[in-house]
């Protein structure tokens, strides 16, 4: 969806002649669309006025930021690791693209609010069978509440634009799922809706003349009636990145990234005289106006996806950069938390889920498709958001909260050799691993290696490449400290960060940090074995 014509004229980016040329290409379709829109509006009963928008729920709450959790990741973290990252980042709202049982169990008793989803490939079955919908709710919702704080069901994803054949059963699916929630007495705490692409909105600028693609009016009208009658909300995916790209340079990058604009560059809706300083607000208001033309003025909007890619193809995705991604998401978070709402509905929160938690390297398509994440699969941030004064969510620099651990199922001989190197040539102080010392237990190769690997990683300032050890180590955001064994880089009970990452004691020290002999399961690893390992394995970093 592109912002055209009036925005371009009012903001001064095209001439009147150029706008007229563009207008001629679309006038016929727009006129027929408006006639159709008026016809549908006349068939509906008027609903509450704009002033009553979300009075029972959204006016009483502050906007929040959540994240989407995609799983097209080659080295997908375990559910426990995902939850550890969410906790570390104080993320209290997540959207899953399915209803994975392991993930829902890991989220239990955390208080994190969860949107579960019906994948598109299950939509037809649920939309055609009340029993199938009831079974889905029993298995994926009832079985997990109240321990897991499920707050909504997202039915499909951008169904009207990606799976149009399922459009006719979409509302039936919502109604069947709602009936199952009512039967389970969960309808008050769990809402049912479906995420839409903003491309279903036509003539999007100025927002006051926006309307839904009339092709989908037979679905949108009963859908909006359903949302209104159940107190639910319109789920909308808003991507200023695509709006900016599709404008072929006409929309200013600053306008897409929430950067401040001089007053003469702000877009003004000539019909309402509302000023728009960013694409995000204009898209949201376009959706509000599109609903109002169908006489629905009291349905709030939650943005279920928004973000900016940090990397793109070198030839035609030049604005998919770390700097732009950081700028967009940092400004988006501030904008949402300011609770200013939009020009059409000031003060009405627009809660938003950032797309997405992890970079999904298995996604097909252009390079940008794999690089929307805030974090890499190992839990390290793709970039550190600039969120000073914007609240606590996602405000932590996780580069200060990462640890190096031995990989599960790594070759034990390789782990042993790497451990020997870390405690020898790597100059790590491994004395806490000696028998009787705090980190002796668990007395295993992997347990001791994790301590040694992390100590080296912290000693090297967590520089890239210092947590590899020939592929047997990995970075994690989960603190591996246990009992009285506090790992370097950890935060102790008093909130003080430990930095005991000194070099191994010298040969004159009373305690040697480089063990002259290790004993594991009766096997002796002497200094000669260490030297042999080094010769065989070369270096580990």
XYZ file of C-alpha atoms in Angstrom:
541
model
C 0.000 0.000 0.000
C 1.466 3.340 -0.986
C 0.720 6.803 0.292
C -0.235 8.844 -2.784
C -1.560 12.008 -4.278
C -2.879 14.249 -1.507
C 0.024 13.406 0.771
C 2.433 14.052 -2.091
C 0.824 17.353 -2.984
C 0.378 18.580 0.574
C 3.872 17.603 1.637
C 5.350 19.089 -1.523
C 6.971 16.014 -3.027
C 5.286 16.069 -6.437
C 3.902 18.794 -8.614
C 0.228 19.258 -9.345
C 0.809 18.040 -12.898
C 2.479 14.842 -11.718
C -0.287 14.217 -9.230
C -2.906 14.717 -11.920
C -1.188 12.118 -14.059
C -1.209 9.658 -11.198
C -4.812 10.499 -10.445
C -5.935 9.629 -13.944
C -4.614 6.106 -13.489
C -6.843 5.443 -10.488
C -9.885 7.705 -10.704
C -12.222 5.189 -12.325
C -11.518 2.461 -9.800
C -11.737 4.840 -6.853
C -15.081 6.219 -7.936
C -16.568 2.752 -8.212
C -15.034 1.808 -4.878
C -16.595 4.828 -3.154
C -20.014 4.042 -4.619
C -19.726 0.486 -3.372
C -18.517 1.711 0.000
C -21.513 4.002 0.376
C -23.852 1.181 -0.599
C -22.469 -1.063 2.121
C -22.516 1.730 4.694
C -26.183 2.408 4.007
C -27.011 -1.219 4.749
C -25.569 -1.114 8.254
C -27.033 0.124 11.490
C -25.091 3.032 12.947
C -22.935 2.084 15.902
C -21.518 4.130 18.752
C -19.863 7.453 18.083
C -16.097 7.914 17.885
C -16.038 9.257 21.417
C -16.943 5.821 22.780
C -14.001 4.082 21.140
C -12.872 1.275 23.411
C -14.273 2.916 26.523
C -14.567 -0.362 28.380
C -11.047 -1.568 27.803
C -8.535 0.418 25.803
C -9.127 3.836 27.341
C -8.338 2.319 30.722
C -5.007 0.836 29.684
C -1.632 2.056 28.613
C -0.180 0.949 25.336
C 2.288 -1.911 25.459
C 5.039 -3.317 23.275
C 5.116 -7.021 22.504
C 7.136 -9.220 20.172
C 6.368 -11.867 17.572
C 8.218 -15.172 17.930
C 8.915 -16.867 14.609
C 10.606 -20.256 14.522
C 12.135 -20.523 11.021
C 15.554 -20.632 12.664
C 18.167 -23.284 11.923
C 19.411 -23.304 15.518
C 16.169 -22.386 17.259
C 16.625 -21.827 21.001
C 14.729 -24.151 23.300
C 11.468 -22.858 24.780
C 13.259 -22.419 28.123
C 15.928 -20.287 26.442
C 13.291 -18.210 24.676
C 11.514 -17.535 27.961
C 14.833 -16.675 29.634
C 15.430 -14.027 26.965
C 11.896 -12.661 27.346
C 12.401 -12.340 31.084
C 15.816 -10.735 30.708
C 14.288 -8.161 28.382
C 11.171 -7.642 30.500
C 8.950 -8.577 27.563
C 5.438 -9.149 28.894
C 3.499 -9.637 25.640
C 4.249 -12.178 22.914
C 2.526 -13.497 19.827
C 3.111 -17.067 18.694
C 2.420 -18.123 15.112
C 1.002 -21.399 16.358
C 0.089 -22.948 19.710
C 3.212 -25.004 20.313
C 2.714 -27.064 23.448
C 6.337 -26.907 24.621
C 6.389 -23.137 24.242
C 3.104 -22.718 26.098
C 4.377 -24.913 28.924
C 7.583 -22.887 29.154
C 5.514 -19.681 29.379
C 3.440 -21.089 32.239
C 3.594 -19.187 35.525
C 5.572 -16.323 33.990
C 2.657 -13.900 33.728
C 3.648 -13.152 30.124
C 0.552 -12.423 28.035
C 0.336 -14.696 25.020
C -1.463 -14.544 21.678
C -1.752 -18.035 20.227
C -2.482 -18.516 16.549
C -4.395 -20.787 14.243
C -1.974 -21.352 11.319
C -3.388 -20.706 7.871
C -3.201 -24.385 6.961
C -5.646 -25.212 9.793
C -8.107 -22.457 9.017
C -10.320 -24.296 6.545
C -10.897 -27.199 8.919
C -11.815 -24.932 11.826
C -13.960 -22.650 9.693
C -16.028 -25.584 8.434
C -16.518 -27.478 11.689
C -17.661 -26.315 15.087
C -16.360 -29.560 16.575
C -12.906 -29.035 15.076
C -12.800 -25.529 16.528
C -13.879 -26.815 19.936
C -11.166 -29.470 19.865
C -8.568 -26.861 18.924
C -9.551 -24.668 21.870
C -9.583 -27.626 24.268
C -6.128 -28.774 23.192
C -4.385 -25.426 22.721
C -6.104 -23.102 25.171
C -8.099 -24.824 27.900
C -5.265 -27.268 28.557
C -2.900 -24.386 29.362
C -4.889 -21.733 31.203
C -4.697 -20.255 33.738
C -1.027 -21.228 34.224
C -0.222 -19.777 30.804
C -1.698 -16.316 30.404
C -3.352 -16.625 27.002
C -5.137 -13.392 26.109
C -6.088 -13.789 22.445
C -6.394 -16.155 19.508
C -5.144 -14.853 16.165
C -7.020 -16.739 13.472
C -4.708 -17.125 10.498
C -2.306 -14.479 9.242
C -3.226 -11.970 6.522
C -5.769 -14.463 5.229
C -7.518 -12.144 2.764
C -4.296 -11.310 0.936
C -2.341 -14.565 1.292
C -5.059 -17.250 1.375
C -8.089 -15.709 -0.362
C -9.772 -19.087 -0.839
C -10.208 -19.267 2.924
C -11.858 -15.848 3.079
C -15.427 -17.194 2.965
C -14.883 -19.322 6.096
C -12.830 -16.799 8.064
C -15.710 -15.329 10.054
C -17.138 -18.797 10.682
C -13.794 -19.827 12.152
C -13.824 -16.845 14.495
C -17.388 -17.570 15.584
C -16.740 -21.278 16.185
C -13.665 -20.498 18.292
C -15.605 -17.860 20.209
C -18.364 -20.379 20.953
C -15.769 -22.787 22.337
C -14.378 -20.041 24.579
C -17.869 -19.207 25.817
C -18.461 -22.852 26.644
C -15.215 -22.897 28.616
C -16.098 -19.610 30.340
C -12.973 -17.985 28.851
C -14.561 -15.505 26.463
C -14.077 -12.528 28.771
C -10.320 -12.963 29.136
C -9.473 -14.277 25.663
C -10.358 -12.321 22.539
C -10.607 -13.705 19.014
C -9.509 -11.748 15.955
C -7.499 -12.124 12.730
C -4.429 -10.131 11.590
C -4.802 -8.163 8.355
C -2.234 -6.747 5.996
C -2.630 -2.989 5.676
C -2.781 -3.553 1.905
C -6.496 -4.303 2.251
C -6.909 -0.542 2.737
C -7.161 1.487 -0.461
C -6.711 5.202 -1.040
C -4.803 5.412 2.195
C -3.757 9.049 2.167
C -5.206 11.239 3.339
C -6.483 8.794 5.954
C -9.915 10.386 5.921
C -10.638 9.015 2.451
C -9.309 5.491 3.081
C -11.552 2.463 2.623
C -11.260 -1.299 2.555
C -10.893 -3.069 -0.769
C -14.542 -3.630 -1.706
C -13.736 -7.152 -2.874
C -13.632 -8.135 0.787
C -16.684 -6.237 2.046
C -18.721 -9.471 2.271
C -16.088 -10.646 4.772
C -15.150 -7.356 6.447
C -18.678 -6.320 7.352
C -19.579 -9.482 9.324
C -16.023 -9.590 10.687
C -16.307 -6.080 12.100
C -19.742 -6.915 13.510
C -18.163 -9.901 15.253
C -15.312 -7.827 16.704
C -17.750 -5.194 17.922
C -20.155 -7.668 19.514
C -17.384 -9.571 21.332
C -15.417 -6.517 22.488
C -12.432 -7.583 20.451
C -10.080 -5.500 18.313
C -8.894 -5.229 14.741
C -5.473 -6.817 14.292
C -3.438 -4.885 11.743
C 0.080 -5.421 10.366
C 1.773 -2.078 9.679
C 5.031 -1.950 7.715
C 6.250 1.566 6.871
C 9.342 -0.112 5.367
C 7.233 -1.451 2.508
C 5.233 1.757 2.158
C 8.515 3.634 1.835
C 9.975 1.188 -0.691
C 6.850 1.073 -2.829
C 6.721 4.867 -3.045
C 9.923 4.788 -5.132
C 11.546 7.499 -3.068
C 8.524 9.791 -2.890
C 7.877 9.122 0.794
C 10.798 10.568 2.782
C 12.822 8.057 4.772
C 12.531 10.296 7.843
C 8.731 10.106 7.580
C 8.901 6.314 7.651
C 11.411 6.168 10.529
C 9.562 8.524 12.937
C 12.328 11.083 12.614
C 11.301 14.685 13.344
C 10.010 16.620 10.347
C 9.892 20.390 9.916
C 6.308 21.693 10.015
C 6.301 22.416 6.285
C 7.089 18.757 5.581
C 4.343 17.286 7.743
C 1.507 15.686 5.812
C -1.853 17.366 6.356
C -5.193 15.712 5.726
C -7.113 18.446 3.900
C -10.458 16.956 4.976
C -9.724 16.900 8.718
C -6.711 19.267 8.964
C -4.976 16.566 11.012
C -1.187 16.623 10.799
C 0.757 13.382 10.273
C 4.426 13.165 11.185
C 4.966 9.491 10.427
C 3.690 6.682 8.219
C 2.710 4.449 11.144
C 0.051 6.832 12.503
C -1.297 7.509 9.032
C -1.796 3.787 8.334
C -3.518 3.199 11.671
C -5.821 6.168 11.126
C -6.535 4.995 7.583
C -7.829 1.760 9.123
C -9.970 3.725 11.596
C -11.475 5.784 8.785
C -12.014 2.683 6.643
C -13.994 1.147 9.496
C -15.945 4.351 10.032
C -17.081 4.346 6.382
C -18.687 1.009 7.163
C -20.220 2.609 10.268
C -17.953 0.922 12.808
C -16.426 3.566 15.047
C -15.827 1.803 18.338
C -13.435 -1.003 17.416
C -9.875 -0.403 18.636
C -6.764 -1.443 16.732
C -3.819 -3.508 17.898
C -0.822 -3.586 15.571
C 0.177 -7.243 15.456
C 3.300 -6.722 13.338
C 5.619 -3.812 12.703
C 9.356 -3.527 12.287
C 12.271 -2.844 9.972
C 14.859 -5.258 8.532
C 18.491 -4.804 9.565
C 19.992 -6.279 6.406
C 18.928 -6.543 2.786
C 20.075 -7.343 -0.698
C 22.967 -5.101 -1.735
C 21.325 -4.171 -5.021
C 17.770 -3.144 -4.181
C 17.312 -3.187 -0.391
C 19.735 -0.442 0.469
C 17.609 0.956 3.300
C 17.482 -2.367 5.156
C 20.337 -1.462 7.489
C 21.145 -1.896 11.155
C 21.016 1.863 11.661
C 17.555 2.206 10.097
C 16.218 -0.854 11.915
C 17.518 0.504 15.196
C 16.080 3.943 14.479
C 12.654 2.631 13.488
C 12.178 0.196 16.357
C 13.615 2.543 18.979
C 11.354 5.370 17.809
C 8.375 3.016 17.501
C 8.769 1.864 21.100
C 9.017 5.441 22.338
C 6.023 6.462 20.241
C 3.838 3.645 21.558
C 4.871 4.216 25.176
C 4.153 7.933 24.910
C 0.509 6.834 24.769
C -0.343 9.741 22.506
C -2.474 7.613 20.197
C -2.982 8.859 16.649
C -4.147 12.200 15.261
C -7.668 10.795 14.768
C -7.803 9.194 18.217
C -5.369 11.027 20.501
C -4.842 9.268 23.801
C -6.200 5.945 22.561
C -3.303 3.484 22.906
C -2.001 1.608 19.885
C -0.328 -1.427 21.394
C 2.161 -2.964 18.986
C 4.004 -6.254 18.525
C 7.442 -5.873 16.983
C 8.325 -8.207 14.160
C 10.289 -10.056 15.464
C 12.294 -11.603 18.314
C 14.834 -13.634 16.302
C 16.332 -13.396 12.846
C 14.772 -16.283 10.896
C 17.546 -17.549 8.651
C 15.380 -20.277 7.109
C 12.826 -17.913 5.603
C 12.684 -17.814 1.825
C 12.706 -14.683 -0.278
C 15.046 -11.690 -0.343
C 17.803 -11.169 2.216
C 15.611 -8.810 4.229
C 13.145 -11.619 4.987
C 15.790 -13.272 7.153
C 16.747 -10.147 9.072
C 13.803 -8.639 10.933
C 14.899 -9.928 14.342
C 15.978 -7.975 17.388
C 18.184 -10.899 18.447
C 20.274 -13.615 16.909
C 19.454 -17.224 17.717
C 22.169 -17.279 20.404
C 20.388 -14.493 22.269
C 22.856 -11.755 21.361
C 21.257 -8.533 20.104
C 21.440 -7.708 16.419
C 21.733 -4.097 17.608
C 21.260 -2.295 20.884
C 18.083 -0.224 20.902
C 18.307 3.439 21.895
C 15.622 3.528 24.545
C 16.788 5.927 27.213
C 13.702 7.155 29.050
C 11.379 4.854 27.085
C 10.627 2.361 29.831
C 12.191 -0.937 30.790
C 11.081 -3.301 28.039
C 13.901 -4.153 25.626
C 16.015 -1.483 27.315
C 18.710 -3.856 28.536
C 21.925 -4.167 26.596
C 22.190 -7.934 26.416
C 25.776 -7.670 25.271
C 26.347 -7.312 29.019
C 24.216 -10.358 29.790
C 25.692 -13.064 27.630
C 27.648 -16.127 28.658
C 29.668 -18.771 26.862
C 28.751 -22.407 27.503
C 29.630 -25.820 26.154
C 27.202 -27.010 23.499
C 24.907 -29.886 24.297
C 25.927 -33.136 22.591
C 29.294 -31.716 21.507
C 32.066 -34.261 21.030
C 33.448 -34.917 24.525
C 37.043 -35.238 23.313
C 36.838 -31.885 21.584
C 35.292 -30.326 24.689
C 38.066 -31.819 26.834
C 40.771 -30.512 24.517
C 39.181 -27.057 24.519
C 38.941 -27.115 28.317
C 42.635 -28.011 28.556
C 43.486 -25.124 26.221
C 41.389 -22.585 28.155
C 42.958 -23.540 31.491
C 46.453 -23.633 29.939
C 47.471 -21.435 27.002
C 44.178 -19.560 27.275
C 45.356 -18.320 30.695
C 41.972 -18.726 32.410
C 42.012 -19.004 36.199
C 40.464 -22.448 36.599
C 41.178 -22.760 40.309
C 37.415 -22.543 41.150
C 37.119 -25.940 39.410
C 39.465 -27.720 41.808
C 37.985 -30.261 44.196
C 36.507 -28.527 47.215
C 36.084 -25.220 45.352
C 32.654 -23.628 44.531
C 32.563 -24.686 40.867
C 33.904 -28.235 41.182
C 30.365 -29.608 40.917
C 29.083 -30.860 38.584
C 32.287 -32.857 38.164
C 31.891 -33.383 34.417
C 33.841 -32.332 31.383
C 30.924 -30.229 30.095
C 30.338 -28.616 33.484
C 33.968 -27.600 33.943
C 34.316 -26.588 30.301
C 31.325 -24.268 30.551
C 32.979 -22.422 33.415
C 36.330 -22.219 31.615
C 34.810 -21.194 28.276
C 32.788 -18.439 29.907
C 35.743 -17.189 31.934
C 37.781 -16.842 28.735
C 34.862 -15.187 26.908
C 34.452 -12.605 29.685
C 38.224 -12.133 29.933
C 38.331 -11.270 26.227
C 35.556 -8.718 26.650
C 33.045 -10.956 24.843
C 34.691 -10.114 21.563
C 33.252 -11.822 18.463
C 34.775 -15.224 17.934
C 35.894 -15.740 21.535
C 33.108 -18.225 22.229
C 33.642 -20.883 19.610
C 36.382 -23.325 20.667
C 36.294 -25.228 17.391
C 32.498 -25.263 17.412
C 31.922 -26.824 20.849
C 30.819 -23.601 22.571
C 27.935 -21.198 22.097
C 26.704 -17.878 23.495
C 23.607 -17.828 25.692
C 21.657 -15.235 27.667
C 20.911 -17.789 30.401
C 23.166 -17.300 33.403
C 24.869 -20.691 34.049
C 25.705 -19.820 37.676
C 24.489 -22.330 40.214
C 24.512 -22.606 44.004
C 27.699 -20.910 45.248
C 29.352 -21.091 41.820
C 28.961 -17.586 40.405
C 30.170 -17.341 36.830
C 32.208 -14.371 35.565
C 29.858 -11.790 34.068
C 26.989 -12.814 36.333
C 25.053 -10.576 38.687
C 25.163 -11.633 42.304
C 22.329 -11.448 44.805
C 23.244 -7.861 45.667
C 22.906 -6.810 42.057
C 26.680 -6.464 41.633
C 28.222 -7.751 38.421
C 31.049 -10.204 38.998
C 34.209 -9.666 37.026
C 36.512 -12.334 38.425
C 38.053 -12.926 35.030
C 41.700 -12.679 36.001
C 44.439 -14.529 34.236
C 45.597 -17.837 35.600
C 47.915 -17.422 38.613
C 51.587 -17.336 37.794
C 53.922 -20.241 38.420
C 54.967 -18.621 41.685
C 51.390 -18.572 42.980
C 50.436 -20.955 45.740
C 47.456 -22.098 43.651
C 47.979 -23.054 40.049
C 45.266 -22.106 37.608
C 46.517 -24.517 34.978
C 45.884 -27.957 36.341
C 48.844 -30.278 36.081
C 46.396 -33.155 36.033
C 42.608 -33.549 35.500
C 40.671 -36.616 36.559
C 37.360 -37.506 34.874
C 35.803 -40.930 35.234
C 39.167 -42.476 35.966
C 40.821 -40.958 32.883
C 43.928 -38.858 33.436
C 44.600 -35.813 31.283
C 48.190 -34.755 31.927
C 50.090 -31.864 30.507
C 51.351 -34.132 27.749
C 47.757 -34.831 26.724
C 47.094 -31.116 26.756
C 50.041 -30.523 24.446
C 48.894 -33.346 22.187
C 45.404 -31.895 22.051
C 46.788 -28.518 21.115
C 48.895 -30.008 18.349
C 45.930 -31.955 16.987
C 43.357 -29.231 17.334
C 45.574 -26.244 16.598
C 43.807 -23.273 18.157
C 40.196 -23.192 19.299
C 39.267 -19.627 18.525
